[in-house]
mmCIF file of C-alpha atoms in Angstrom:
data_model
loop_
_atom_site.group_PDB
_atom_site.id
_atom_site.type_symbol
_atom_site.label_atom_id
_atom_site.label_comp_id
_atom_site.label_asym_id
_atom_site.label_seq_id
_atom_site.Cartn_x
_atom_site.Cartn_y
_atom_site.Cartn_z
ATOM 1 C CA UNK A 29 -30.019 163.293 266.804
ATOM 2 C CA UNK A 30 -32.351 160.349 267.533
ATOM 3 C CA UNK A 31 -30.880 159.267 270.844
ATOM 4 C CA UNK A 32 -31.626 159.405 274.517
ATOM 5 C CA UNK A 33 -28.387 159.694 276.493
ATOM 6 C CA UNK A 34 -28.133 158.521 280.081
ATOM 7 C CA UNK A 35 -25.285 159.054 282.530
ATOM 8 C CA UNK A 36 -23.655 157.408 284.321
ATOM 9 C CA UNK A 37 -23.856 153.926 282.795
ATOM 10 C CA UNK A 38 -22.980 152.272 286.101
ATOM 11 C CA UNK A 39 -23.331 153.566 289.668
ATOM 12 C CA UNK A 40 -22.510 152.016 293.008
ATOM 13 C CA UNK A 41 -23.729 153.929 296.033
ATOM 14 C CA UNK A 42 -24.023 153.450 299.759
ATOM 15 C CA UNK A 43 -27.327 153.695 301.578
ATOM 16 C CA UNK A 44 -26.407 157.091 303.027
ATOM 17 C CA UNK A 45 -25.213 158.607 299.738
ATOM 18 C CA UNK A 46 -26.957 161.162 297.534
ATOM 19 C CA UNK A 47 -26.533 160.730 293.802
ATOM 20 C CA UNK A 48 -28.291 161.768 290.607
ATOM 21 C CA UNK A 49 -29.041 160.050 287.326
ATOM 22 C CA UNK A 50 -29.166 162.195 284.213
ATOM 23 C CA UNK A 51 -31.033 161.855 280.932
ATOM 24 C CA UNK A 52 -30.868 164.057 277.848
ATOM 25 C CA UNK A 53 -32.630 164.098 274.481
ATOM 26 C CA UNK A 54 -32.513 166.543 271.583
ATOM 27 C CA UNK A 55 -35.353 165.180 269.471
ATOM 28 C CA UNK A 56 -37.788 167.905 270.514
ATOM 29 C CA UNK A 57 -39.818 165.364 272.466
ATOM 30 C CA UNK A 58 -42.107 166.924 275.073
ATOM 31 C CA UNK A 59 -42.668 163.858 277.252
ATOM 32 C CA UNK A 60 -39.960 162.120 279.267
ATOM 33 C CA UNK A 61 -40.101 159.067 281.513
ATOM 34 C CA UNK A 62 -38.252 157.099 284.158
ATOM 35 C CA UNK A 63 -38.611 153.317 284.229
ATOM 36 C CA UNK A 64 -37.132 150.818 286.673
ATOM 37 C CA UNK A 65 -36.201 147.282 285.617
ATOM 38 C CA UNK A 66 -35.284 144.498 288.037
ATOM 39 C CA UNK A 67 -33.405 141.452 286.789
ATOM 40 C CA UNK A 68 -35.450 139.158 284.533
ATOM 41 C CA UNK A 69 -38.505 141.436 284.792
ATOM 42 C CA UNK A 70 -40.067 143.934 282.362
ATOM 43 C CA UNK A 71 -39.510 147.673 282.859
ATOM 44 C CA UNK A 72 -41.988 149.390 285.165
ATOM 45 C CA UNK A 73 -43.023 153.016 284.925
ATOM 46 C CA UNK A 74 -41.940 155.344 287.740
ATOM 47 C CA UNK A 75 -42.551 158.920 286.547
ATOM 48 C CA UNK A 76 -43.875 160.809 283.522
ATOM 49 C CA UNK A 77 -43.064 164.421 282.704
ATOM 50 C CA UNK A 78 -45.112 166.159 280.046
ATOM 51 C CA UNK A 79 -44.152 169.657 278.926
ATOM 52 C CA UNK A 80 -41.767 169.817 281.887
ATOM 53 C CA UNK A 81 -44.485 169.117 284.435
ATOM 54 C CA UNK A 82 -44.839 165.940 286.451
ATOM 55 C CA UNK A 83 -47.977 164.197 285.180
ATOM 56 C CA UNK A 84 -47.651 160.675 286.580
ATOM 57 C CA UNK A 85 -45.986 159.388 289.754
ATOM 58 C CA UNK A 86 -46.560 155.654 290.122
ATOM 59 C CA UNK A 87 -46.513 155.772 293.932
ATOM 60 C CA UNK A 88 -42.733 155.850 293.968
ATOM 61 C CA UNK A 89 -41.058 156.231 297.400
ATOM 62 C CA UNK A 90 -39.843 159.745 298.190
ATOM 63 C CA UNK A 91 -36.214 158.597 298.257
ATOM 64 C CA UNK A 92 -36.527 158.919 294.457
ATOM 65 C CA UNK A 93 -36.991 162.544 293.412
ATOM 66 C CA UNK A 94 -37.416 163.445 289.733
ATOM 67 C CA UNK A 95 -36.629 166.804 288.213
ATOM 68 C CA UNK A 96 -37.128 168.222 284.716
ATOM 69 C CA UNK A 97 -35.042 171.430 284.437
ATOM 70 C CA UNK A 98 -35.991 171.936 280.772
ATOM 71 C CA UNK A 99 -37.541 170.100 277.858
ATOM 72 C CA UNK A 100 -34.310 168.271 277.005
ATOM 73 C CA UNK A 101 -33.185 167.157 280.449
ATOM 74 C CA UNK A 102 -34.523 164.788 283.063
ATOM 75 C CA UNK A 103 -32.849 163.982 286.362
ATOM 76 C CA UNK A 104 -33.542 161.402 289.046
ATOM 77 C CA UNK A 105 -32.175 162.320 292.459
ATOM 78 C CA UNK A 106 -31.445 159.425 294.784
ATOM 79 C CA UNK A 107 -31.146 159.593 298.561
ATOM 80 C CA UNK A 108 -31.118 156.995 301.329
ATOM 81 C CA UNK A 109 -31.717 154.104 298.954
ATOM 82 C CA UNK A 110 -32.075 150.490 300.011
ATOM 83 C CA UNK A 111 -30.300 147.459 298.515
ATOM 84 C CA UNK A 112 -33.614 146.378 296.945
ATOM 85 C CA UNK A 113 -33.506 149.565 294.845
ATOM 86 C CA UNK A 114 -30.627 148.061 292.883
ATOM 87 C CA UNK A 115 -31.873 147.845 289.289
ATOM 88 C CA UNK A 116 -31.494 149.148 285.746
ATOM 89 C CA UNK A 117 -32.984 152.639 285.486
ATOM 90 C CA UNK A 118 -34.173 153.544 282.016
ATOM 91 C CA UNK A 119 -35.069 156.957 280.658
ATOM 92 C CA UNK A 120 -37.333 157.397 277.644
ATOM 93 C CA UNK A 121 -38.883 160.185 275.622
ATOM 94 C CA UNK A 122 -41.764 160.568 273.179
ATOM 95 C CA UNK A 123 -43.320 163.349 271.144
ATOM 96 C CA UNK A 124 -46.346 163.809 273.375
ATOM 97 C CA UNK A 125 -49.433 161.873 274.316
ATOM 98 C CA UNK A 126 -49.807 158.521 272.697
ATOM 99 C CA UNK A 127 -46.167 158.372 271.740
ATOM 100 C CA UNK A 128 -46.791 160.386 268.573
ATOM 101 C CA UNK A 129 -46.273 158.453 265.358
ATOM 102 C CA UNK A 130 -42.952 156.982 266.330
ATOM 103 C CA UNK A 131 -43.462 155.742 269.848
ATOM 104 C CA UNK A 132 -40.978 155.896 272.670
ATOM 105 C CA UNK A 133 -37.188 156.061 272.457
ATOM 106 C CA UNK A 134 -35.222 154.593 275.353
ATOM 107 C CA UNK A 135 -31.748 155.341 276.641
ATOM 108 C CA UNK A 136 -29.218 152.618 277.399
ATOM 109 C CA UNK A 137 -29.899 152.837 281.122
ATOM 110 C CA UNK A 138 -27.981 153.280 284.361
ATOM 111 C CA UNK A 139 -27.195 150.080 286.220
ATOM 112 C CA UNK A 140 -27.472 151.012 289.900
ATOM 113 C CA UNK A 141 -26.117 148.954 292.779
ATOM 114 C CA UNK A 142 -26.892 149.999 296.361
ATOM 115 C CA UNK A 143 -24.513 148.595 298.967
ATOM 116 C CA UNK B 179 -54.815 148.035 284.406
ATOM 117 C CA UNK B 180 -54.137 146.536 281.022
ATOM 118 C CA UNK B 181 -52.594 143.044 280.939
ATOM 119 C CA UNK B 182 -49.946 142.177 278.348
ATOM 120 C CA UNK B 183 -48.920 138.554 277.966
ATOM 121 C CA UNK B 184 -46.198 137.267 275.671
ATOM 122 C CA UNK B 185 -45.494 133.778 274.451
ATOM 123 C CA UNK B 186 -43.432 131.739 274.493
ATOM 124 C CA UNK B 187 -41.534 132.898 277.597
ATOM 125 C CA UNK B 188 -38.330 131.235 276.393
ATOM 126 C CA UNK B 189 -37.190 130.174 272.935
ATOM 127 C CA UNK B 190 -34.034 128.442 271.772
ATOM 128 C CA UNK B 191 -33.272 128.402 268.065
ATOM 129 C CA UNK B 192 -30.556 127.182 265.777
ATOM 130 C CA UNK B 193 -29.046 129.895 263.620
ATOM 131 C CA UNK B 194 -31.010 130.233 260.389
ATOM 132 C CA UNK B 195 -34.345 129.158 261.868
ATOM 133 C CA UNK B 196 -37.545 131.227 261.743
ATOM 134 C CA UNK B 197 -39.732 132.092 264.723
ATOM 135 C CA UNK B 198 -42.959 133.824 265.702
ATOM 136 C CA UNK B 199 -43.419 135.689 268.972
ATOM 137 C CA UNK B 200 -46.895 136.591 270.203
ATOM 138 C CA UNK B 201 -48.244 139.438 272.326
ATOM 139 C CA UNK B 202 -51.810 139.402 273.687
ATOM 140 C CA UNK B 203 -53.309 142.447 275.377
ATOM 141 C CA UNK B 204 -56.484 142.815 277.361
ATOM 142 C CA UNK B 205 -57.827 146.195 276.223
ATOM 143 C CA UNK B 206 -57.920 148.512 273.222
ATOM 144 C CA UNK B 207 -54.628 150.306 272.588
ATOM 145 C CA UNK B 208 -53.446 153.389 270.734
ATOM 146 C CA UNK B 209 -49.766 152.478 270.796
ATOM 147 C CA UNK B 210 -47.963 149.166 270.478
ATOM 148 C CA UNK B 211 -44.215 148.786 270.166
ATOM 149 C CA UNK B 212 -41.859 145.834 269.896
ATOM 150 C CA UNK B 213 -38.453 146.200 271.559
ATOM 151 C CA UNK B 214 -35.332 144.084 271.622
ATOM 152 C CA UNK B 215 -33.333 144.321 274.837
ATOM 153 C CA UNK B 216 -29.713 143.381 274.276
ATOM 154 C CA UNK B 217 -27.497 141.795 276.964
ATOM 155 C CA UNK B 218 -26.283 145.264 278.021
ATOM 156 C CA UNK B 219 -29.821 146.424 278.780
ATOM 157 C CA UNK B 220 -30.396 148.697 275.808
ATOM 158 C CA UNK B 221 -34.009 148.683 274.621
ATOM 159 C CA UNK B 222 -33.977 148.929 270.851
ATOM 160 C CA UNK B 223 -37.195 149.993 269.176
ATOM 161 C CA UNK B 224 -38.048 147.470 266.455
ATOM 162 C CA UNK B 225 -41.530 148.538 265.418
ATOM 163 C CA UNK B 226 -44.179 151.099 266.261
ATOM 164 C CA UNK B 227 -47.237 149.145 265.156
ATOM 165 C CA UNK B 228 -50.632 149.883 266.761
ATOM 166 C CA UNK B 229 -52.256 148.201 263.756
ATOM 167 C CA UNK B 230 -51.365 146.675 260.416
ATOM 168 C CA UNK B 231 -48.176 145.062 259.144
ATOM 169 C CA UNK B 232 -44.618 146.360 258.860
ATOM 170 C CA UNK B 233 -41.359 144.827 257.686
ATOM 171 C CA UNK B 234 -37.766 145.744 258.340
ATOM 172 C CA UNK B 235 -35.222 143.375 256.859
ATOM 173 C CA UNK B 236 -35.517 139.939 258.466
ATOM 174 C CA UNK B 237 -38.101 141.192 260.954
ATOM 175 C CA UNK B 238 -41.765 141.844 260.413
ATOM 176 C CA UNK B 239 -44.704 142.521 262.698
ATOM 177 C CA UNK B 240 -48.455 142.365 262.471
ATOM 178 C CA UNK B 241 -50.990 143.807 264.900
ATOM 179 C CA UNK B 242 -54.658 142.850 264.750
ATOM 180 C CA UNK B 243 -56.062 145.520 267.042
ATOM 181 C CA UNK B 244 -59.655 144.258 266.909
ATOM 182 C CA UNK B 245 -58.528 140.860 268.207
ATOM 183 C CA UNK B 246 -55.988 142.344 270.658
ATOM 184 C CA UNK B 247 -52.816 140.601 269.580
ATOM 185 C CA UNK B 248 -49.576 141.284 267.793
ATOM 186 C CA UNK B 249 -47.016 138.960 266.211
ATOM 187 C CA UNK B 250 -43.302 139.472 265.637
ATOM 188 C CA UNK B 251 -41.677 137.308 262.957
ATOM 189 C CA UNK B 252 -37.951 136.705 262.889
ATOM 190 C CA UNK B 253 -36.624 134.977 259.778
ATOM 191 C CA UNK B 254 -33.186 133.458 259.227
ATOM 192 C CA UNK B 255 -32.238 134.112 262.854
ATOM 193 C CA UNK B 256 -28.700 135.133 263.775
ATOM 194 C CA UNK B 257 -26.821 134.896 267.073
ATOM 195 C CA UNK B 258 -27.089 138.668 267.384
ATOM 196 C CA UNK B 259 -30.880 138.277 267.613
ATOM 197 C CA UNK B 260 -30.427 136.785 271.091
ATOM 198 C CA UNK B 261 -31.867 138.797 273.966
ATOM 199 C CA UNK B 262 -35.281 139.603 275.346
ATOM 200 C CA UNK B 263 -38.143 140.768 273.155
ATOM 201 C CA UNK B 264 -40.810 142.949 274.744
ATOM 202 C CA UNK B 265 -44.044 144.255 273.390
ATOM 203 C CA UNK B 266 -45.375 147.346 275.128
ATOM 204 C CA UNK B 267 -48.745 149.039 274.829
ATOM 205 C CA UNK B 268 -50.587 152.201 275.774
ATOM 206 C CA UNK B 269 -54.230 151.767 276.597
ATOM 207 C CA UNK B 270 -56.653 153.749 274.437
ATOM 208 C CA UNK B 271 -58.192 156.889 275.912
ATOM 209 C CA UNK B 272 -56.201 156.972 279.128
ATOM 210 C CA UNK B 273 -55.434 160.625 278.416
ATOM 211 C CA UNK B 274 -51.719 160.351 279.024
ATOM 212 C CA UNK B 275 -48.698 158.311 278.467
ATOM 213 C CA UNK B 276 -48.352 155.041 280.281
ATOM 214 C CA UNK B 277 -46.467 152.423 278.293
ATOM 215 C CA UNK B 278 -46.993 148.999 279.842
ATOM 216 C CA UNK B 279 -44.561 146.222 279.024
ATOM 217 C CA UNK B 280 -45.403 142.610 278.415
ATOM 218 C CA UNK B 281 -43.811 139.685 280.190
ATOM 219 C CA UNK B 282 -41.124 139.257 277.531
ATOM 220 C CA UNK B 283 -39.761 136.417 275.388
ATOM 221 C CA UNK B 284 -36.168 135.403 276.061
ATOM 222 C CA UNK B 285 -34.557 134.253 272.799
ATOM 223 C CA UNK B 286 -31.297 132.378 272.483
ATOM 224 C CA UNK B 287 -29.945 131.723 269.001
ATOM 225 C CA UNK B 288 -27.132 129.197 268.941
ATOM 226 C CA UNK B 289 -24.565 128.895 266.112
#
């Protein structure tokens, strides 16, 4: 299995809602990532988990809360979002530091709309 | 932080044409990848190429790490090649993973 699976593919939520994005990989990768991509812009790093511990938080607002329950799963909990948080949220994984010898593998993303 | 610039920003080709996309980066890197983002948002890994040359079908890539640039060649382009091409790099000796994306090249291949 060489895929990163993200669910849901599309999500519309109100500003008072709580929702979660899910990401799963079964490649034995020990690092997992959340990226945010606004329209016509490159992806930007939000969080890095390495060996199930949070190693990088790129000053992301607390309304985004990541969680890594085990080495295969990564969640992003959303609460009290703003319309400007509407974006494509991408999950990725890699073997460990430096991306190993194969680099990063990305999921197909969750397209989030906040109304 | 590291700067990653891609050129050209936009490219329109007729089907069958060849093209070269460039990625310049401002610091030494230990990881460089080329991705194709399709219209649905999926980032498809084309090459992991921190140095040297690789080929995969109609695509090939070369990274000259000492001069801090990478090139992606697309030959005999097809309409399915349309989308956005990103290079992304990890700076050398940062200790941990931080893949930084370039500005992207938007490619449109017309029939």
